[in-house]
Short mmCIF file of C-alpha atoms in Angstrom, two decimals:
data_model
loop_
_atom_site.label_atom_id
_atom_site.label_comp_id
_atom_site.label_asym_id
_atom_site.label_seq_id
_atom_site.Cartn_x
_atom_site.Cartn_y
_atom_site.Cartn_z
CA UNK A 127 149.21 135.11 121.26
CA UNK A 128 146.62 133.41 118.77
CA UNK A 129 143.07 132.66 118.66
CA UNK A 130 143.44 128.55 117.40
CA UNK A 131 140.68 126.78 116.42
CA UNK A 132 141.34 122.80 116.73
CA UNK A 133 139.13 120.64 115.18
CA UNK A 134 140.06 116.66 116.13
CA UNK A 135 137.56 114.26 116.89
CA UNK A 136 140.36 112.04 118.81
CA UNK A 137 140.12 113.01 122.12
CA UNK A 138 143.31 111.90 123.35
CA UNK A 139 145.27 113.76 120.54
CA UNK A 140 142.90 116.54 120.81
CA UNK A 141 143.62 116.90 124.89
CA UNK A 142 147.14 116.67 124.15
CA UNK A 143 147.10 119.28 120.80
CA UNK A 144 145.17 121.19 123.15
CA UNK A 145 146.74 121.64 126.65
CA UNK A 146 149.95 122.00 124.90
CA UNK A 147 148.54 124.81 122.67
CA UNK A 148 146.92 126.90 126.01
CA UNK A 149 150.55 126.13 127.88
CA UNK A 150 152.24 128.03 124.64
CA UNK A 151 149.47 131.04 125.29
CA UNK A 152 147.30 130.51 122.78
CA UNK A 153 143.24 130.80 123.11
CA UNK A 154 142.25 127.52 121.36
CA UNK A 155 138.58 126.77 121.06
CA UNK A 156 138.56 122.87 120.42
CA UNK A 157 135.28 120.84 118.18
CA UNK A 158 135.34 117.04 117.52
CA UNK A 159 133.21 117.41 114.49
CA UNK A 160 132.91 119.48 111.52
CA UNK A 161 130.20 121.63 111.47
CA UNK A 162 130.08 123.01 115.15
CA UNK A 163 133.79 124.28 114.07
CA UNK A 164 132.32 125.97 111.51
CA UNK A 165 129.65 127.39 113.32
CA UNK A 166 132.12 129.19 115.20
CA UNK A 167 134.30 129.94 112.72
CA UNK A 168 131.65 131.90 111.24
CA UNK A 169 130.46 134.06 114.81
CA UNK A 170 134.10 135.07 115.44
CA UNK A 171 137.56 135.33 113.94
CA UNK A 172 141.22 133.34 114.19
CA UNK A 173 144.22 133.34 113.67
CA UNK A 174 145.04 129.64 112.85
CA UNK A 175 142.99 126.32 111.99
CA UNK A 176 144.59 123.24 113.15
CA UNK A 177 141.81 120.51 111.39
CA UNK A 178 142.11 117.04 111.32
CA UNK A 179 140.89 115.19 107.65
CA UNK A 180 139.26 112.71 109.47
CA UNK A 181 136.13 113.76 110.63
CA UNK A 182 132.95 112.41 111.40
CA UNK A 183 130.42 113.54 110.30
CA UNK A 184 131.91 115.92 107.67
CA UNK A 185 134.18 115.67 104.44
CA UNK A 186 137.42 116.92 105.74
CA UNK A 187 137.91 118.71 102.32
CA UNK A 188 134.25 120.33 102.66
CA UNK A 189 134.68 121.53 106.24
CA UNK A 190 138.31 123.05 104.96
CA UNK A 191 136.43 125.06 101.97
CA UNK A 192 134.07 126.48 104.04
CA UNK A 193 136.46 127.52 106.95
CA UNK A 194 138.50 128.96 103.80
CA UNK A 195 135.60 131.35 103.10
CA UNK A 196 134.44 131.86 106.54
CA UNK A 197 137.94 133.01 107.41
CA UNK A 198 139.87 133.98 104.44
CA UNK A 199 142.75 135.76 106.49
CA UNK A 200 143.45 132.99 108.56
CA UNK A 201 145.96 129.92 108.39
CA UNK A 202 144.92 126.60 107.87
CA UNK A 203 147.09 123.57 108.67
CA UNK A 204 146.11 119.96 108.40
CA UNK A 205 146.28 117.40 110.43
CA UNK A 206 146.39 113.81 108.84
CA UNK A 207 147.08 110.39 109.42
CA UNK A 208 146.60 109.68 105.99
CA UNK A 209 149.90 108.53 103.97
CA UNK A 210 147.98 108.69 100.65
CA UNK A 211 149.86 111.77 98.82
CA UNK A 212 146.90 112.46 96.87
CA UNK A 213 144.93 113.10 100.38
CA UNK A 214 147.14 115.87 101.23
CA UNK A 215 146.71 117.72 97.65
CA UNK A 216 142.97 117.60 97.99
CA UNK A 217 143.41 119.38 101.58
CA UNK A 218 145.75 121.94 100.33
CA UNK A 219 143.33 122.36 97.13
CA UNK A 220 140.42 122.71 98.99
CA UNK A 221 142.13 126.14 100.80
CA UNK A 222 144.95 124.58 103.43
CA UNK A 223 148.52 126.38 103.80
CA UNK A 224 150.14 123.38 105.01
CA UNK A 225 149.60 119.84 106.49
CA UNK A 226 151.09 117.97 109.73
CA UNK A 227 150.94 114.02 109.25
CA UNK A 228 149.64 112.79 113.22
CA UNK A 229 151.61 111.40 115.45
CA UNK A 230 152.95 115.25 115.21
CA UNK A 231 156.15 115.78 117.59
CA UNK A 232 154.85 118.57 119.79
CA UNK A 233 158.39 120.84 119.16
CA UNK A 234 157.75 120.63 115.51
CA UNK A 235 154.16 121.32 115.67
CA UNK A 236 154.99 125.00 117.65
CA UNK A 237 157.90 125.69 115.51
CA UNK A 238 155.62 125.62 112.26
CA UNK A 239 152.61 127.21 114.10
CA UNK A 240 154.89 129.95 114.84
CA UNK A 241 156.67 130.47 111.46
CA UNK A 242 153.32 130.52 109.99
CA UNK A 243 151.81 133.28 112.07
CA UNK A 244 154.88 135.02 112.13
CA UNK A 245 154.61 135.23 108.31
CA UNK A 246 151.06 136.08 107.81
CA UNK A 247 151.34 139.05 110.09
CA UNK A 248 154.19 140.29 108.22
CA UNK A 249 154.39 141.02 104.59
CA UNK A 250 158.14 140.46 102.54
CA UNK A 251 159.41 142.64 100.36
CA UNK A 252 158.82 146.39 98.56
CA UNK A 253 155.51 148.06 100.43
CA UNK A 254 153.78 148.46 96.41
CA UNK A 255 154.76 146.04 93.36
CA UNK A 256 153.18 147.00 89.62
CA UNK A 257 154.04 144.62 86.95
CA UNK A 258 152.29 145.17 84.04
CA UNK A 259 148.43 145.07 85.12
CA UNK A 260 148.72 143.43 88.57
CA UNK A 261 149.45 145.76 91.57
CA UNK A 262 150.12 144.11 94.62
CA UNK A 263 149.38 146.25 97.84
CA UNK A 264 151.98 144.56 100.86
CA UNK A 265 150.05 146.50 103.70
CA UNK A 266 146.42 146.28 102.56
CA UNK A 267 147.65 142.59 101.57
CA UNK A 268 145.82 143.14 98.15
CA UNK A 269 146.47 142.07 94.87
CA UNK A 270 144.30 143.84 92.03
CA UNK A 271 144.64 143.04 88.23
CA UNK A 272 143.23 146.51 86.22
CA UNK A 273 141.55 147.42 89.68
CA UNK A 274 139.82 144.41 90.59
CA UNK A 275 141.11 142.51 93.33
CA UNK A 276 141.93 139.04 92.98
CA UNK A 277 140.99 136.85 96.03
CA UNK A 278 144.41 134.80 96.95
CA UNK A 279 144.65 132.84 100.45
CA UNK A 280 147.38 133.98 103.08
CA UNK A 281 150.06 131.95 101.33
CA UNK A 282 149.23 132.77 97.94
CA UNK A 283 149.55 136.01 98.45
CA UNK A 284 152.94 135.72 100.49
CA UNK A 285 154.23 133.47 97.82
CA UNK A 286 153.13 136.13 94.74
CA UNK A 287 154.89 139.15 97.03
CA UNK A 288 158.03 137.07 97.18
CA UNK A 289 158.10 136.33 93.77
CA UNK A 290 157.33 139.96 92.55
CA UNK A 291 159.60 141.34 95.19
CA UNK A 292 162.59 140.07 92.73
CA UNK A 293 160.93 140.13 89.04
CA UNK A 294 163.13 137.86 86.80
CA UNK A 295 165.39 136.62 89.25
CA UNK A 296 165.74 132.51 89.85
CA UNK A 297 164.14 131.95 93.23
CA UNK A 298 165.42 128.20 94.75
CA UNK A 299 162.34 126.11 96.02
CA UNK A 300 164.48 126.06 99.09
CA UNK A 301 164.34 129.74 99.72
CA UNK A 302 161.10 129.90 98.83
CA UNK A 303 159.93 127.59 101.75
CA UNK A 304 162.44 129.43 103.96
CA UNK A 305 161.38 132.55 103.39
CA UNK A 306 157.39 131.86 103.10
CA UNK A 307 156.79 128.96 105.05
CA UNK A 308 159.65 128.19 107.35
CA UNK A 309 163.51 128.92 107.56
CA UNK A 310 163.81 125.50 109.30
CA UNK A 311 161.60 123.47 107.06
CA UNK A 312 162.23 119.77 106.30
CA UNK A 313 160.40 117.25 104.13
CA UNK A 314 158.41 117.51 101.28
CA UNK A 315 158.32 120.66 98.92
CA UNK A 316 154.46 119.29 97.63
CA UNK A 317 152.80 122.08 99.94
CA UNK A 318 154.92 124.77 97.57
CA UNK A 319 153.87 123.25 93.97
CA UNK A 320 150.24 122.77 94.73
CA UNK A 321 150.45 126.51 96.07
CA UNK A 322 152.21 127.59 92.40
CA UNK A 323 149.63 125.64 90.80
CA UNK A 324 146.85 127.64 92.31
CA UNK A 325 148.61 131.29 91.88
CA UNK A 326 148.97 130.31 88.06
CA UNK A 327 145.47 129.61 87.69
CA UNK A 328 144.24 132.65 89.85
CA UNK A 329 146.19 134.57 87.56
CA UNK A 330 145.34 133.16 84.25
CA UNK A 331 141.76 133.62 85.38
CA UNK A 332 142.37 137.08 86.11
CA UNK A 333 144.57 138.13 83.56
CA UNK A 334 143.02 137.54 80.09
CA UNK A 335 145.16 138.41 77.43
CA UNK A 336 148.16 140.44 77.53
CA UNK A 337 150.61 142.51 80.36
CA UNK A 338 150.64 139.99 82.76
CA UNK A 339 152.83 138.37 84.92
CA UNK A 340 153.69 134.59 84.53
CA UNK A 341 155.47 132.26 86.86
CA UNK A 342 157.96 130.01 84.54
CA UNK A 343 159.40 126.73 86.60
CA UNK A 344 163.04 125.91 86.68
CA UNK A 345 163.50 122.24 86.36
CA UNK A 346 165.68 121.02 89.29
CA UNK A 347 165.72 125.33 90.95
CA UNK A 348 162.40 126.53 91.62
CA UNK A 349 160.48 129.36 90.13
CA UNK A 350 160.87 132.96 88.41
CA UNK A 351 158.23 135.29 87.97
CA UNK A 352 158.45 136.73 84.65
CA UNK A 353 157.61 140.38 84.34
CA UNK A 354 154.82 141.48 81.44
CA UNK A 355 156.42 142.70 77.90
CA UNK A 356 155.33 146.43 77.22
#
């Protein structure tokens, strides 16, 4: 199973998250505060980040940037008690996949655990995708934009390969948390637009001027990724 790294400095919800986590087969390595997580975050590798906002001695939104670039392959889910929407952009900003608001019902918790490693370790889609000057490599999980790779988290990248995989075709928000988050998903689609958000910046960054993708938004649909002119 996975390598889990729990950080929640409530010890009763950490003892729960945590025996329940081991009983599903999991190796979980548990830290009440920030920075000892990311101590060992940066000694050895996982698979998945469960990490509460509400730490205390550390930003929650720091610790979650650094465990980003400590671990850039893994997934990182938030946990938050916080009902203050703008909380949970700032988390998924700051390098977060997803978010869990706490009390978290244990059967949803392992269905979304699983439907996110199940999609990291498997990429959607064509093996190779060119459009225009970005090349997007499914089993090397790279994207490149004239050779230079652009640095996209797990879901960025998953989200770009499912666009690309269908190049000017209308892709339903709902399928696109189906097929990149979870096929069972409820709730709110936030997680999705602060995602498309990112990717458009990444690639305007990239991109300069001319052959490259864009992602246009279709009010009340979702998203289609329109392919470069030329």
């Amino acid at each position: 199973m996975a390598r889990v790294l729990l950080v929640e400095d409530d010890r009763t919800i950490g003892e729960i998250l945590h025996a329940s986590l081991t009983q599903h087969g999991h190796e979980v390595a548990w830290f009440t505060e920030g920075r000892p997580a990311l101590r060992d975050a940066a000694k050895q590798p996982c698979d998945l980040v469960l990490l509460d906002l509400g730490l205390p001695d550390l930003d929650g939104a720091e610790v979650c940037r650094e465990l980003r670039g400590a671990q850039p392959a893994c997934v990182i889910v938030m946990l938050t008690a916080r009902g203050d929407e703008m909380d949970v952009v700032v988390g998924l900003e700051a390098g977060a996949d997803d978010y869990l608001v706490k009390p978290v019902p244990l059967g949803e918790l392992h269905a979304r655990l699983r439907a996110h490693l199940r999609r990291h370790s498997v990429a959607r889609g064509p093996a190779e995708i060119s459009l225009g000057r970005l090349r997007i490599d499914s089993a090397a999980r790279r994207v490149t934009v004239d050779g230079a790779e652009l640095s996209l988290r797990a879901k960025e990248f998953e989200l770009l390969h499912r666009l690309a995989a269908d190049p000017g075709t209308a892709v339903s928000r709902e399928t696109l948390m189906a097929d990149v988050w979870d096929a069972h998903w409820f709730g709110s689609t936030k997680t999705l637009d602060v995602h498309i958000a990112a990717l458009r910046r990444k690639l305007a960054d990239a991109g300069g001027t001319g052959l490259m993708p864009e992602i246009a938004t279709l009010r009340r649909h979702g998203y289609r990724l329109e392919a470069p002119e030329g």
